[in-house]
Amino acid sequence: MTTRVGFVLLAMCISGSVGQCPHSCICTAIEWKGLTVNCSFRQLTEVPPLPYNTIRLFLQNNSLTRVSAGTLDRLLNLQEVDISHNPWSCDCDIWYLKVWLESQTLVRNSPHVQCSAPPSLSRTPLYHLSGNQLSDCRTLRPIKCHQFFVRDLFLIGPSLLILLIFTCFLIITKRLACRVAINSSRNIRRLTSAKNVLKSK
Ligand SMILES: *[C@@H]1O[C@H](CO)[C@@H](O)[C@H](O)[C@H]1NC(C)=O
Ligand SMILES: *[C@@H]1O[C@H](CO)[C@@H](O)[C@H](O)[C@H]1NC(C)=O
């Protein structure tokens, strides 16, 4: 009995330090492992900030239309998720959720994880969605050249530096090798001439 109370207290401590239960949800500790976070049937329009140690996540039967990219990435211990019966808006942004779902082991009611907008995709399950069905993606403008350069400066800079150091190193070692070769050939010459001197004597 006392060990169980201990477990619950420990779980509460861990859950407190790892992340707060969202106001609109009910969280129950699964021993010391983590939390069941039940946010279902709450008319939520946004996914609330979720505790890191969420193991089971219920978000079904809400009014969720989108999840911003990265929102769910920190839920590393998730084992079960239900996001069915939400009016998902299947524009380009839904791609994050689709890919994230595919990385989950247990997705409950996945046939009922459906698009509700745009009308052409209404009731299409997310896992059936293909890239070319998301027409809005085409409006994404390609990144401009200078943006690319600025963004990658941090990569290009160090690479150039490493290349420079490597080239210097190559040149120096080549010179050294030359010097050693010259020295040794001089030594050989010296030796042979010494031998000849000895022979002639
Ligand atoms: C989650 O909450 C809903 C509504 O409060 C309830 O009906 C459901 O049984 C709960 N599910 C779990 C797994 O606790
Ligand atoms: C959840 O929502 C769907 C449609 O949005 C509805 O058909 C279903 O009955 C709801 N589930 C429950 C248990 O109310």
mmCIF file of C-alpha atoms and ligand atoms in Angstrom:
data_model
loop_
_atom_site.group_PDB
_atom_site.id
_atom_site.type_symbol
_atom_site.label_atom_id
_atom_site.label_comp_id
_atom_site.label_asym_id
_atom_site.label_seq_id
_atom_site.Cartn_x
_atom_site.Cartn_y
_atom_site.Cartn_z
ATOM 1 C CA MET A 1 0.000 0.000 0.000
ATOM 2 C CA THR A 2 2.681 2.469 1.079
ATOM 3 C CA THR A 3 4.804 1.526 -1.946
ATOM 4 C CA ARG A 4 1.841 2.290 -4.185
ATOM 5 C CA VAL A 5 1.358 5.679 -2.535
ATOM 6 C CA GLY A 6 5.093 6.199 -2.993
ATOM 7 C CA PHE A 7 4.793 5.334 -6.652
ATOM 8 C CA VAL A 8 1.904 7.750 -7.134
ATOM 9 C CA LEU A 9 3.797 10.528 -5.322
ATOM 10 C CA LEU A 10 6.906 9.819 -7.375
ATOM 11 C CA ALA A 11 4.859 9.831 -10.575
ATOM 12 C CA MET A 12 3.289 13.122 -9.501
ATOM 13 C CA CYS A 13 6.722 14.591 -8.786
ATOM 14 C CA ILE A 14 8.024 13.376 -12.140
ATOM 15 C CA SER A 15 4.958 14.623 -13.987
ATOM 16 C CA GLY A 16 5.275 17.963 -12.205
ATOM 17 C CA SER A 17 8.871 18.376 -13.226
ATOM 18 C CA VAL A 18 8.400 16.978 -16.714
ATOM 19 C CA GLY A 19 5.341 18.997 -17.670
ATOM 20 C CA GLN A 20 2.017 20.196 -16.358
ATOM 21 C CA CYS A 21 -1.272 18.560 -17.192
ATOM 22 C CA PRO A 22 -3.193 20.890 -19.557
ATOM 23 C CA HIS A 23 -6.179 22.571 -17.861
ATOM 24 C CA SER A 24 -8.611 21.151 -20.358
ATOM 25 C CA CYS A 25 -7.478 17.539 -19.934
ATOM 26 C CA ILE A 26 -7.486 14.807 -17.328
ATOM 27 C CA CYS A 27 -4.115 13.210 -16.607
ATOM 28 C CA THR A 28 -3.655 9.932 -14.796
ATOM 29 C CA ALA A 29 -0.280 8.512 -13.877
ATOM 30 C CA ILE A 30 0.632 5.070 -15.168
ATOM 31 C CA GLU A 31 2.718 4.072 -12.141
ATOM 32 C CA TRP A 32 6.103 5.769 -12.569
ATOM 33 C CA LYS A 33 6.216 5.429 -16.341
ATOM 34 C CA GLY A 34 4.256 8.482 -17.419
ATOM 35 C CA LEU A 35 0.789 9.829 -18.018
ATOM 36 C CA THR A 36 -2.443 9.066 -19.753
ATOM 37 C CA VAL A 37 -3.550 12.450 -21.054
ATOM 38 C CA ASN A 38 -7.226 12.470 -21.887
ATOM 39 C CA CYS A 39 -8.302 15.570 -23.781
ATOM 40 C CA SER A 40 -11.127 13.902 -25.677
ATOM 41 C CA PHE A 41 -14.652 15.353 -26.033
ATOM 42 C CA ARG A 42 -13.547 18.854 -24.961
ATOM 43 C CA GLN A 43 -14.402 20.934 -28.061
ATOM 44 C CA LEU A 44 -10.739 21.868 -28.264
ATOM 45 C CA THR A 45 -9.721 23.893 -31.314
ATOM 46 C CA GLU A 46 -6.005 23.682 -30.544
ATOM 47 C CA VAL A 47 -3.754 20.958 -29.190
ATOM 48 C CA PRO A 48 -2.819 22.118 -25.668
ATOM 49 C CA PRO A 49 0.840 22.015 -24.537
ATOM 50 C CA LEU A 50 1.338 18.385 -23.564
ATOM 51 C CA PRO A 51 3.547 16.938 -20.807
ATOM 52 C CA TYR A 52 6.791 15.337 -22.041
ATOM 53 C CA ASN A 53 6.010 12.065 -20.312
ATOM 54 C CA THR A 54 2.689 11.439 -22.066
ATOM 55 C CA ILE A 55 2.339 7.746 -22.823
ATOM 56 C CA ARG A 56 -1.269 7.607 -23.949
ATOM 57 C CA LEU A 57 -2.864 10.595 -25.638
ATOM 58 C CA PHE A 58 -6.561 10.998 -26.341
ATOM 59 C CA LEU A 59 -7.641 13.937 -28.462
ATOM 60 C CA GLN A 60 -10.585 12.382 -30.261
ATOM 61 C CA ASN A 61 -13.944 14.129 -30.767
ATOM 62 C CA ASN A 62 -12.682 17.687 -30.580
ATOM 63 C CA SER A 63 -12.674 20.556 -33.086
ATOM 64 C CA LEU A 64 -9.022 20.338 -34.033
ATOM 65 C CA THR A 65 -8.211 21.492 -37.555
ATOM 66 C CA ARG A 66 -4.421 21.694 -37.502
ATOM 67 C CA VAL A 67 -1.268 20.981 -35.528
ATOM 68 C CA SER A 68 1.705 23.264 -36.045
ATOM 69 C CA ALA A 69 4.888 21.541 -37.105
ATOM 70 C CA GLY A 70 7.031 20.322 -34.214
ATOM 71 C CA THR A 71 4.257 20.441 -31.577
ATOM 72 C CA LEU A 72 4.268 16.705 -30.963
ATOM 73 C CA ASP A 73 7.969 16.018 -31.427
ATOM 74 C CA ARG A 74 8.822 16.088 -27.740
ATOM 75 C CA LEU A 75 6.433 13.268 -26.855
ATOM 76 C CA LEU A 76 9.132 10.641 -27.050
ATOM 77 C CA ASN A 77 7.456 8.034 -24.846
ATOM 78 C CA LEU A 78 4.115 7.957 -26.575
ATOM 79 C CA GLN A 79 2.709 4.482 -27.100
ATOM 80 C CA GLU A 80 -0.899 5.134 -27.993
ATOM 81 C CA VAL A 81 -2.704 8.016 -29.639
ATOM 82 C CA ASP A 82 -6.246 8.762 -30.761
ATOM 83 C CA ILE A 83 -6.915 11.927 -32.768
ATOM 84 C CA SER A 84 -9.972 10.642 -34.634
ATOM 85 C CA HIS A 85 -13.218 12.571 -35.185
ATOM 86 C CA ASN A 86 -11.655 15.974 -35.618
ATOM 87 C CA PRO A 87 -12.318 18.290 -38.595
ATOM 88 C CA TRP A 88 -8.716 18.175 -39.892
ATOM 89 C CA SER A 89 -7.950 20.799 -42.488
ATOM 90 C CA CYS A 90 -5.936 19.078 -45.194
ATOM 91 C CA ASP A 91 -3.808 21.820 -46.656
ATOM 92 C CA CYS A 92 -0.054 21.721 -46.969
ATOM 93 C CA ASP A 93 0.420 22.093 -43.200
ATOM 94 C CA ILE A 94 -1.267 18.749 -42.490
ATOM 95 C CA TRP A 95 1.792 16.950 -43.832
ATOM 96 C CA TYR A 96 3.535 17.218 -40.459
ATOM 97 C CA LEU A 97 0.671 15.445 -38.692
ATOM 98 C CA LYS A 98 0.450 12.760 -41.363
ATOM 99 C CA VAL A 99 4.146 11.928 -41.147
ATOM 100 C CA TRP A 100 4.095 12.093 -37.350
ATOM 101 C CA LEU A 101 1.151 9.663 -37.212
ATOM 102 C CA GLU A 102 3.009 7.256 -39.458
ATOM 103 C CA SER A 103 5.837 7.185 -36.931
ATOM 104 C CA GLN A 104 3.527 6.130 -34.082
ATOM 105 C CA THR A 105 3.158 2.520 -33.051
ATOM 106 C CA LEU A 106 -0.475 2.485 -31.998
ATOM 107 C CA VAL A 107 -2.881 4.907 -33.663
ATOM 108 C CA ARG A 108 -6.449 4.227 -32.589
ATOM 109 C CA ASN A 109 -9.370 4.709 -35.011
ATOM 110 C CA SER A 110 -7.026 5.734 -37.817
ATOM 111 C CA PRO A 111 -9.776 5.342 -40.490
ATOM 112 C CA HIS A 112 -11.606 8.107 -38.607
ATOM 113 C CA VAL A 113 -8.661 10.465 -38.697
ATOM 114 C CA GLN A 114 -10.125 12.285 -41.682
ATOM 115 C CA CYS A 115 -9.922 15.536 -43.576
ATOM 116 C CA SER A 116 -12.976 17.737 -43.406
ATOM 117 C CA ALA A 117 -11.591 20.521 -45.585
ATOM 118 C CA PRO A 118 -11.130 21.285 -48.446
ATOM 119 C CA PRO A 119 -14.437 19.863 -49.744
ATOM 120 C CA SER A 120 -12.635 17.806 -52.390
ATOM 121 C CA LEU A 121 -10.838 15.871 -49.656
ATOM 122 C CA SER A 122 -13.720 15.637 -47.214
ATOM 123 C CA ARG A 123 -13.726 12.321 -45.338
ATOM 124 C CA THR A 124 -10.408 11.235 -46.822
ATOM 125 C CA PRO A 125 -8.436 9.392 -44.145
ATOM 126 C CA LEU A 126 -5.123 11.074 -43.458
ATOM 127 C CA TYR A 127 -3.189 7.901 -44.156
ATOM 128 C CA HIS A 128 -4.673 7.783 -47.683
ATOM 129 C CA LEU A 129 -3.590 11.319 -48.445
ATOM 130 C CA SER A 130 -0.912 11.716 -51.079
ATOM 131 C CA GLY A 131 1.386 14.682 -51.640
ATOM 132 C CA ASN A 132 -0.129 15.799 -54.933
ATOM 133 C CA GLN A 133 -3.601 16.002 -53.376
ATOM 134 C CA LEU A 134 -2.432 18.929 -51.275
ATOM 135 C CA SER A 135 -2.814 21.669 -53.855
ATOM 136 C CA ASP A 136 -1.736 24.466 -51.496
ATOM 137 C CA CYS A 137 1.791 23.073 -51.367
ATOM 138 C CA ARG A 138 2.362 24.366 -54.877
ATOM 139 C CA THR A 139 2.040 27.954 -53.667
ATOM 140 C CA LEU A 140 5.079 27.480 -51.444
ATOM 141 C CA ARG A 141 7.667 29.675 -53.112
ATOM 142 C CA PRO A 142 11.150 28.275 -53.549
ATOM 143 C CA ILE A 143 13.700 29.816 -51.230
ATOM 144 C CA LYS A 144 15.679 32.715 -52.746
ATOM 145 C CA CYS A 145 19.346 32.378 -53.550
ATOM 146 C CA HIS A 146 20.637 34.910 -51.022
ATOM 147 C CA GLN A 147 18.428 33.390 -48.299
ATOM 148 C CA PHE A 148 19.982 30.041 -49.098
ATOM 149 C CA PHE A 149 23.442 31.543 -48.856
ATOM 150 C CA VAL A 150 22.795 33.298 -45.540
ATOM 151 C CA ARG A 151 21.137 30.227 -44.078
ATOM 152 C CA ASP A 152 23.989 27.983 -45.100
ATOM 153 C CA LEU A 153 26.797 30.390 -44.285
ATOM 154 C CA PHE A 154 27.309 28.588 -41.013
ATOM 155 C CA LEU A 155 27.859 25.387 -42.940
ATOM 156 C CA ILE A 156 29.846 26.868 -45.811
ATOM 157 C CA GLY A 157 32.195 28.895 -43.537
ATOM 158 C CA PRO A 158 33.557 26.019 -41.425
ATOM 159 C CA SER A 159 33.748 23.727 -44.491
ATOM 160 C CA LEU A 160 35.908 26.272 -46.330
ATOM 161 C CA LEU A 161 38.106 26.650 -43.244
ATOM 162 C CA ILE A 162 38.570 22.888 -42.979
ATOM 163 C CA LEU A 163 39.364 22.714 -46.697
ATOM 164 C CA LEU A 164 41.964 25.494 -46.290
ATOM 165 C CA ILE A 165 43.603 23.786 -43.302
ATOM 166 C CA PHE A 166 43.649 20.497 -45.167
ATOM 167 C CA THR A 167 45.266 22.094 -48.244
ATOM 168 C CA CYS A 168 47.936 23.790 -46.083
ATOM 169 C CA PHE A 169 48.567 20.471 -44.361
ATOM 170 C CA LEU A 170 48.958 18.738 -47.724
ATOM 171 C CA ILE A 171 51.391 21.383 -49.005
ATOM 172 C CA ILE A 172 53.474 21.240 -45.815
ATOM 173 C CA THR A 173 53.673 17.449 -45.786
ATOM 174 C CA LYS A 174 54.606 17.446 -49.473
ATOM 175 C CA ARG A 175 57.442 19.911 -48.812
ATOM 176 C CA LEU A 176 58.626 17.833 -45.878
ATOM 177 C CA ALA A 177 58.540 14.689 -47.996
ATOM 178 C CA CYS A 178 60.554 16.491 -50.694
ATOM 179 C CA ARG A 179 63.118 17.661 -48.183
ATOM 180 C CA VAL A 180 63.456 14.152 -46.728
ATOM 181 C CA ALA A 181 63.822 12.713 -50.234
ATOM 182 C CA ILE A 182 66.466 15.278 -51.197
ATOM 183 C CA ASN A 183 68.346 14.752 -47.938
ATOM 184 C CA SER A 184 68.333 10.995 -48.292
ATOM 185 C CA SER A 185 69.471 11.140 -51.936
ATOM 186 C CA ARG A 186 72.273 13.491 -50.856
ATOM 187 C CA ASN A 187 73.237 11.052 -48.127
ATOM 188 C CA ILE A 188 73.283 8.167 -50.600
ATOM 189 C CA ARG A 189 75.443 10.199 -52.959
ATOM 190 C CA ARG A 190 77.767 11.042 -50.098
ATOM 191 C CA LEU A 191 77.975 7.392 -49.086
ATOM 192 C CA THR A 192 78.699 6.166 -52.601
ATOM 193 C CA SER A 193 81.367 8.810 -53.147
ATOM 194 C CA ALA A 194 82.914 7.840 -49.769
ATOM 195 C CA LYS A 195 82.846 4.196 -50.861
ATOM 196 C CA ASN A 196 84.517 5.141 -54.158
ATOM 197 C CA VAL A 197 87.181 7.040 -52.274
ATOM 198 C CA LEU A 198 87.769 3.975 -50.091
ATOM 199 C CA LYS A 199 87.875 1.687 -53.160
ATOM 200 C CA SER A 200 90.341 3.882 -55.025
ATOM 201 C CA LYS A 201 92.575 3.791 -51.963
HETATM 202 C C1 LIG B 1 -11.563 10.304 -21.483
HETATM 203 O O1 LIG B 1 -12.515 11.272 -21.131
HETATM 204 C C2 LIG B 1 -13.798 11.013 -21.672
HETATM 205 C C3 LIG B 1 -14.681 12.206 -21.361
HETATM 206 O O2 LIG B 1 -14.408 12.747 -20.126
HETATM 207 C C4 LIG B 1 -14.331 9.707 -21.130
HETATM 208 O O3 LIG B 1 -15.587 9.446 -21.669
HETATM 209 C C5 LIG B 1 -13.362 8.594 -21.526
HETATM 210 O O4 LIG B 1 -13.757 7.374 -20.971
HETATM 211 C C6 LIG B 1 -11.959 8.903 -21.062
HETATM 212 N N1 LIG B 1 -11.058 7.920 -21.642
HETATM 213 C C7 LIG B 1 -10.082 7.339 -20.955
HETATM 214 C C8 LIG B 1 -9.253 6.350 -21.698
HETATM 215 O O5 LIG B 1 -9.846 7.608 -19.800
HETATM 216 C C1 LIG B 2 -17.339 11.449 -32.061
HETATM 217 O O1 LIG B 2 -17.590 12.288 -33.147
HETATM 218 C C2 LIG B 2 -18.105 11.606 -34.283
HETATM 219 C C3 LIG B 2 -18.292 12.587 -35.399
HETATM 220 O O2 LIG B 2 -17.617 13.778 -35.192
HETATM 221 C C4 LIG B 2 -19.422 10.957 -33.950
HETATM 222 O O3 LIG B 2 -19.913 10.252 -35.044
HETATM 223 C C5 LIG B 2 -19.210 10.006 -32.799
HETATM 224 O O4 LIG B 2 -20.421 9.461 -32.402
HETATM 225 C C6 LIG B 2 -18.583 10.749 -31.645
HETATM 226 N N1 LIG B 2 -18.291 9.777 -30.636
HETATM 227 C C7 LIG B 2 -18.930 9.749 -29.499
HETATM 228 C C8 LIG B 2 -18.586 8.647 -28.568
HETATM 229 O O5 LIG B 2 -19.720 10.618 -29.204
#
